[in-house]
Structure formats: structure tokens, C-alpha cells
Coordinates of C-alpha atoms and ligand atoms in Angstrom, one line a residue:
M1 CA 110.4 101.4 134.1
M2 CA 112.7 102.3 131.2
K3 CA 115.2 104.1 133.4
D4 CA 118.6 104.5 131.6
K5 CA 117.6 102.0 128.8
V6 CA 118.9 103.2 125.4
V7 CA 116.1 103.1 122.8
V8 CA 116.5 103.7 119.1
V9 CA 113.2 104.6 117.3
T10 CA 113.1 104.9 113.5
G11 CA 110.5 107.2 111.9
A12 CA 110.4 109.3 115.1
S13 CA 109.7 112.7 113.3
R14 CA 105.9 112.3 113.6
G15 CA 103.0 110.0 114.2
I16 CA 103.4 106.7 116.0
G17 CA 107.2 106.8 116.2
R18 CA 107.2 110.3 117.7
A19 CA 104.7 109.2 120.3
I20 CA 106.8 106.1 121.2
A21 CA 110.0 108.2 121.5
S22 CA 108.3 110.8 123.7
K23 CA 106.8 108.1 126.0
M24 CA 110.1 106.2 126.3
A25 CA 111.9 109.4 127.2
A26 CA 109.2 110.3 129.8
A27 CA 109.7 106.8 131.3
G28 CA 113.4 107.5 131.8
A29 CA 114.9 106.1 128.6
K30 CA 117.7 107.7 126.6
V31 CA 116.3 108.0 123.1
V32 CA 118.0 108.0 119.8
V33 CA 115.5 109.4 117.3
S34 CA 115.8 109.0 113.5
A35 CA 114.0 109.9 110.3
R36 CA 114.8 112.0 107.2
S37 CA 113.3 115.3 108.4
T38 CA 116.0 117.0 110.5
E39 CA 113.9 119.9 111.8
A40 CA 111.1 117.7 113.2
L41 CA 113.7 115.5 115.0
E42 CA 115.4 118.6 116.5
S43 CA 112.1 119.8 117.9
L44 CA 111.5 116.4 119.5
V45 CA 114.9 116.4 121.0
D46 CA 114.2 119.9 122.4
E47 CA 110.9 118.8 123.9
V48 CA 112.6 115.8 125.6
R49 CA 115.4 117.9 127.0
K50 CA 113.0 120.5 128.3
Q51 CA 111.3 117.8 130.3
G52 CA 114.7 116.7 131.8
G53 CA 115.2 113.7 129.4
E54 CA 118.1 112.6 127.3
A55 CA 117.8 112.4 123.5
V56 CA 119.9 112.6 120.3
S57 CA 118.7 112.9 116.8
V58 CA 120.3 111.2 113.8
P59 CA 118.9 112.1 110.4
T60 CA 118.7 108.7 108.6
D61 CA 117.2 107.3 105.4
I62 CA 116.7 103.7 106.7
S63 CA 116.7 102.3 103.2
K64 CA 120.4 103.2 102.9
S65 CA 122.9 100.8 104.5
S66 CA 125.5 103.6 105.2
D67 CA 122.9 105.8 106.9
V68 CA 121.9 102.9 109.2
E69 CA 125.5 102.1 110.1
A70 CA 125.9 105.8 111.0
L71 CA 122.7 105.7 113.1
F72 CA 124.0 102.8 115.3
D73 CA 127.5 104.3 115.5
A74 CA 125.9 107.5 116.7
A75 CA 123.8 105.6 119.3
I76 CA 126.9 103.9 120.6
N77 CA 128.9 107.1 120.7
A78 CA 126.2 108.9 122.6
F79 CA 125.1 106.3 125.1
G80 CA 127.4 103.2 124.8
R81 CA 124.7 100.6 124.2
V82 CA 121.4 99.8 122.6
D83 CA 118.7 98.1 124.7
V84 CA 115.6 98.5 122.5
L85 CA 115.1 99.0 118.8
V86 CA 111.7 100.1 117.5
N87 CA 111.5 99.6 113.7
N88 CA 108.7 102.0 113.1
A89 CA 109.5 104.0 109.9
G90 CA 107.2 103.2 107.1
I91 CA 105.6 104.6 103.9
T92 CA 102.7 103.8 101.6
R93 CA 102.5 104.1 97.8
D94 CA 99.1 102.7 97.2
N95 CA 97.7 101.6 93.8
L96 CA 95.9 98.6 92.3
L97 CA 98.4 95.9 91.3
V98 CA 98.0 96.3 87.6
R99 CA 98.7 100.0 87.8
M100 CA 101.6 99.8 90.3
K101 CA 104.8 101.2 89.1
D102 CA 108.1 99.4 89.8
A103 CA 109.3 102.5 91.7
D104 CA 106.3 102.3 94.0
W105 CA 107.0 98.7 94.8
D106 CA 110.7 99.3 95.4
A107 CA 110.2 102.4 97.5
V108 CA 107.8 100.6 99.9
L109 CA 109.8 97.4 100.2
D110 CA 113.1 99.3 100.5
T111 CA 111.8 101.4 103.4
N112 CA 109.4 99.1 105.2
L113 CA 111.3 95.8 104.9
K114 CA 114.9 96.4 103.9
G115 CA 115.1 99.3 106.3
A116 CA 114.0 97.1 109.1
F117 CA 116.4 94.4 108.0
L118 CA 119.3 96.9 108.0
C119 CA 118.5 98.3 111.4
T120 CA 117.8 94.8 112.9
R121 CA 121.2 93.5 111.6
A122 CA 123.0 96.5 113.1
A123 CA 121.2 96.2 116.4
A124 CA 121.6 92.4 116.6
K125 CA 125.4 92.8 116.5
I126 CA 125.3 95.2 119.5
M127 CA 122.6 93.4 121.5
G128 CA 124.3 90.0 120.8
K129 CA 127.5 91.2 122.5
Q130 CA 125.4 92.7 125.4
R131 CA 123.5 89.5 125.7
V132 CA 120.3 91.4 126.2
G133 CA 118.0 93.4 123.9
R134 CA 114.5 94.0 122.6
I135 CA 113.5 94.5 118.9
I136 CA 110.0 95.6 118.2
N137 CA 108.7 95.8 114.6
I138 CA 105.7 97.9 113.7
S139 CA 104.0 95.8 111.1
S140 CA 100.3 96.3 110.2
V141 CA 97.0 94.5 110.4
V142 CA 96.9 94.5 106.6
G143 CA 100.1 92.4 106.6
E144 CA 98.0 89.7 108.3
M145 CA 94.7 90.1 106.3
G146 CA 95.7 91.8 103.0
N147 CA 94.2 94.9 101.5
A148 CA 93.1 95.7 97.9
G149 CA 95.2 98.6 96.6
Q150 CA 98.1 98.0 99.0
S151 CA 99.9 94.9 97.6
N152 CA 103.3 96.5 98.0
Y153 CA 102.6 97.7 101.6
C154 CA 101.0 94.5 102.7
A155 CA 103.8 92.4 101.2
S156 CA 106.3 94.6 103.1
K157 CA 104.4 94.3 106.4
A158 CA 103.8 90.5 106.0
G159 CA 107.6 90.2 105.2
L160 CA 108.3 92.1 108.5
I161 CA 106.4 89.4 110.4
G162 CA 108.5 86.7 108.7
L163 CA 111.6 88.7 109.6
T164 CA 110.4 89.0 113.2
K165 CA 109.9 85.3 113.7
S166 CA 113.2 84.2 112.0
V167 CA 115.3 86.7 113.9
A168 CA 113.5 85.8 117.2
R169 CA 114.7 82.2 116.6
E170 CA 118.3 83.3 115.8
L171 CA 118.7 85.8 118.7
A172 CA 116.9 83.9 121.5
K173 CA 120.1 82.3 122.7
R174 CA 121.5 85.8 123.3
N175 CA 118.5 86.9 125.3
V176 CA 117.3 89.2 122.6
T177 CA 113.6 89.1 122.0
V178 CA 112.0 90.1 118.7
N179 CA 108.3 90.8 118.4
A180 CA 105.9 92.6 116.0
V181 CA 103.0 94.9 116.7
T182 CA 100.3 95.0 114.1
P183 CA 98.3 98.3 114.4
G184 CA 94.8 98.5 112.8
F185 CA 93.7 101.9 111.6
I186 CA 95.5 104.6 113.6
V187 CA 94.8 108.3 113.3
T188 CA 98.1 109.9 111.9
D189 CA 99.3 111.7 108.8
M190 CA 99.5 108.3 107.0
T191 CA 95.8 107.7 107.3
D192 CA 94.7 111.4 107.1
T193 CA 94.7 111.3 103.3
L194 CA 91.9 108.6 103.1
S195 CA 88.5 109.8 101.9
E196 CA 85.6 110.0 104.3
K197 CA 83.9 107.2 102.4
V198 CA 86.9 104.8 102.9
K199 CA 87.1 105.9 106.6
D200 CA 83.4 105.1 107.1
S201 CA 83.7 101.7 105.5
L202 CA 86.8 101.0 107.7
L203 CA 84.9 102.0 110.8
G204 CA 82.3 99.5 110.0
Q205 CA 84.9 96.7 110.2
I206 CA 86.1 97.6 113.7
P207 CA 84.2 95.9 116.5
L208 CA 85.4 98.4 119.2
G209 CA 83.8 101.1 117.0
R210 CA 86.6 103.6 116.9
F211 CA 89.9 104.3 115.1
G212 CA 93.0 103.8 117.2
E213 CA 95.2 106.5 118.6
A214 CA 99.0 106.5 118.5
E215 CA 98.8 106.0 122.3
D216 CA 97.2 102.6 121.7
I217 CA 100.3 101.5 119.9
V218 CA 102.7 103.2 122.4
S219 CA 101.1 101.1 125.2
A220 CA 101.8 97.8 123.4
V221 CA 105.4 98.8 122.6
M222 CA 106.1 99.9 126.2
F223 CA 104.9 96.5 127.4
L224 CA 107.0 94.5 124.9
A225 CA 110.0 96.6 125.9
S226 CA 109.4 96.1 129.6
D227 CA 110.8 93.5 132.0
Q228 CA 107.3 92.0 132.2
A229 CA 107.6 90.8 128.5
A230 CA 110.9 89.0 129.1
Y231 CA 109.4 85.6 128.1
I232 CA 107.7 86.8 124.9
T233 CA 109.5 86.4 121.6
G234 CA 108.5 85.8 118.0
Q235 CA 104.9 87.0 118.6
V236 CA 102.6 89.3 116.7
L237 CA 100.5 91.5 119.0
G238 CA 97.4 92.9 117.2
V239 CA 96.3 96.3 118.3
N240 CA 93.4 96.8 116.0
G241 CA 90.1 97.2 117.9
G242 CA 89.2 93.7 116.9
M243 CA 89.4 94.4 113.1
Y244 CA 91.3 91.1 112.6
M245 CA 91.0 88.2 115.1
Ligands
NAP1 P1 103.7 108.6 109.5 O1 103.0 109.6 110.3 O2 103.6 108.8 108.0 O3 105.2 108.6 109.9 C1 106.1 107.8 109.2 C2 107.5 108.0 109.8 O4 108.5 107.2 109.1 C3 107.9 109.4 109.7 O5 108.6 109.8 110.9 C4 108.9 109.4 108.5 O6 109.8 110.5 108.7 C5 109.5 108.1 108.7 N1 110.1 107.6 107.4 C6 109.5 107.4 106.3 N2 110.4 106.9 105.3 C7 111.7 106.9 106.0 C8 113.0 106.6 105.6 N3 113.3 106.1 104.3 N4 114.0 106.6 106.5 C9 113.7 107.0 107.8 N5 112.5 107.4 108.2 C10 111.5 107.3 107.3 O7 103.2 107.1 109.8 P2 102.5 106.5 111.1 O8 101.1 106.4 110.9 O9 103.0 107.1 112.3 O10 103.1 105.0 110.9 C11 104.2 104.5 111.7 C12 104.4 103.0 111.4 O11 103.2 102.4 111.8 C13 104.6 102.7 109.9 O12 105.5 101.6 109.8 C14 103.2 102.3 109.4 O13 103.3 101.5 108.3 C15 102.7 101.6 110.7 N6 101.2 101.5 110.7 C16 100.5 102.6 110.7 C17 99.1 102.5 110.7 C18 98.2 103.7 110.8 O14 97.0 103.5 110.7 N7 98.6 104.9 110.9 C19 98.5 101.3 110.7 C20 99.3 100.1 110.6 C21 100.7 100.3 110.6 P3 110.5 111.3 107.5 O15 109.4 111.5 106.5 O16 110.9 112.5 108.2 O17 111.6 110.4 107.0

């Protein structure tokens, strides 16, 4: 399905991003994997190559413009084009609003929103020339419904939805689609740190009665990247077990 498509995944060193990159490679895509941790990326590239796939790793801090330029230069040097960008890298720095430090606000907005802007701008230039492309932004259910203690994170994820819809309108004439996926509570390192009490209370809000797995998000991303999703743009696909409807 993804045979020979070139896919750039940010935040591919672990969690959801790693699962997306692995599945894309298994489906025949050439993957460009980026994150800050070099070793984890190298191990992913080794795994993909052992399975007969093609991958390159580009250590990147997506909040830095020069790193993002180098990421897309490397993708073009390695594979000559970019068909799919998955803006997945993200961080949390949770605190109640009145206790939130400027640095925690800035770090989250710089990574989750500015990082996606920088990658989207770089990809748009390439995809615009190709006259085809797919951009998939990993937002969050809390960007839609809000969450006490996560005002910085929720603002970044709601901002990502605004970015998705605006860029979808700008790039449609070039046959580039832009969509967002909003995961609910997915079991990864990011959610591992929550207390059992918080996890129990979250579980009570999920009609399907379970937390999500990275694979649940992978399936949505694979669909939006596929030919079957050619007529879908500017949309927000909730993958949250019914937590928000
Ligand atoms: P994770 O396990 O913490 O992984 C986050 C990834 O982002 C890592 O690969 C990390 O790599 C990378 N990253 C962080 N800062 C970066 C930076 N400045 N530059 C480049 N890469 C950076 O998180 P996850 O749970 O897989 O989450 C993936 C995405 O899904 C995030 O956008 C998150 O907000 C979203 N999401 C997750 C959940 C959930 O329940 N898990 C729910 C809703 C939305 P390095 O540390 O190596 O840089």
C-alpha cells in the first residue's frame, strides 16, 4: 500500500512515532525517522533494514529551524521526495496554570506547535512542487476538550488543529491533504508517569472501557496516508475509545 512512498516521521524514537515508522516501513515505505535521541533512532533503522526495508535516521530537535531544514534536506538527499509527513513529536510539562513557569509554556509550545509549523512549512515546499502529498498531525483529545493541569499542552494541541485546517485550505490546490488525528489515552512512556488514581479516573471516562494502544493510532495514520483517503482534508479523526464525541 505504501510501496516506495517516502515518509518522514518526527518523534520516531519511541512510542506512537516509532510504531508508525515501523508499520510504514513494513508496508513498503522508505522512512526518514527523526527525534533527539540518536541511539534509539539507530536501533529503529537497524530493525527496519533487517526486515528488508529502507530507512535513514536524522537526529533533529524540531523546535529548531536549522535542524528542521537539515531533516528535509536529508530526506531529499536520501530518497529524492517526501510523500507523507507525520508530525508526531510532542512533550508535556504539566502544572496548574497559576504554577506554570514561562519555560514550561515555551518548551511545550515550541516543540508541539512551532515544531509542527516548521516541519509543515518545509514539507509544503517539497509537496507543492510534487503536486501531491499527505501531512498528518498528531494532536490530542485534550486539544478538543481541555484538561485541568495541561493548559500549555492543550493550547499546543488545539493550535495544531487550527494549523491543520488552515494549511489544508492553502495546500488543497496542490493536491496536498492535511489532517489531524486526536488520540485519547494511549499507553506509552508519556502516560506511564500518571498515578493509578488518575488512570482509574480516566478509564471511567472511556466508553470502550480500555486505554488505547499505539497500534490504534497507527491504523488511523495508515488510513489517512493511503490512497483511500484522497478526498479527506482538514479533518480531525478522534481515536479515543469514545472519550470525546
Ligand atoms: P513519547 O513516548 O513521549 O514520545 C515522544 C516522541 O517525541 C519521542 O520520540 C521524542 O524523542 C520526540 N520528541 C520530543 N521532543 C522532541 C523535539 N524537540 N524534537 C524532536 N523530537 C522530539 O510520546 P507518545 O505517547 O508516543 O506521543 C506521541 C504523540 O502523540 C505526541 O505528540 C503526543 O502529544 C501525542 N499524544 C499522545 C497521547 C498518549 O496518550 N500517549 C495522547 C494524545 C496525544 P526524543 O526524546 O528522542 O527527542
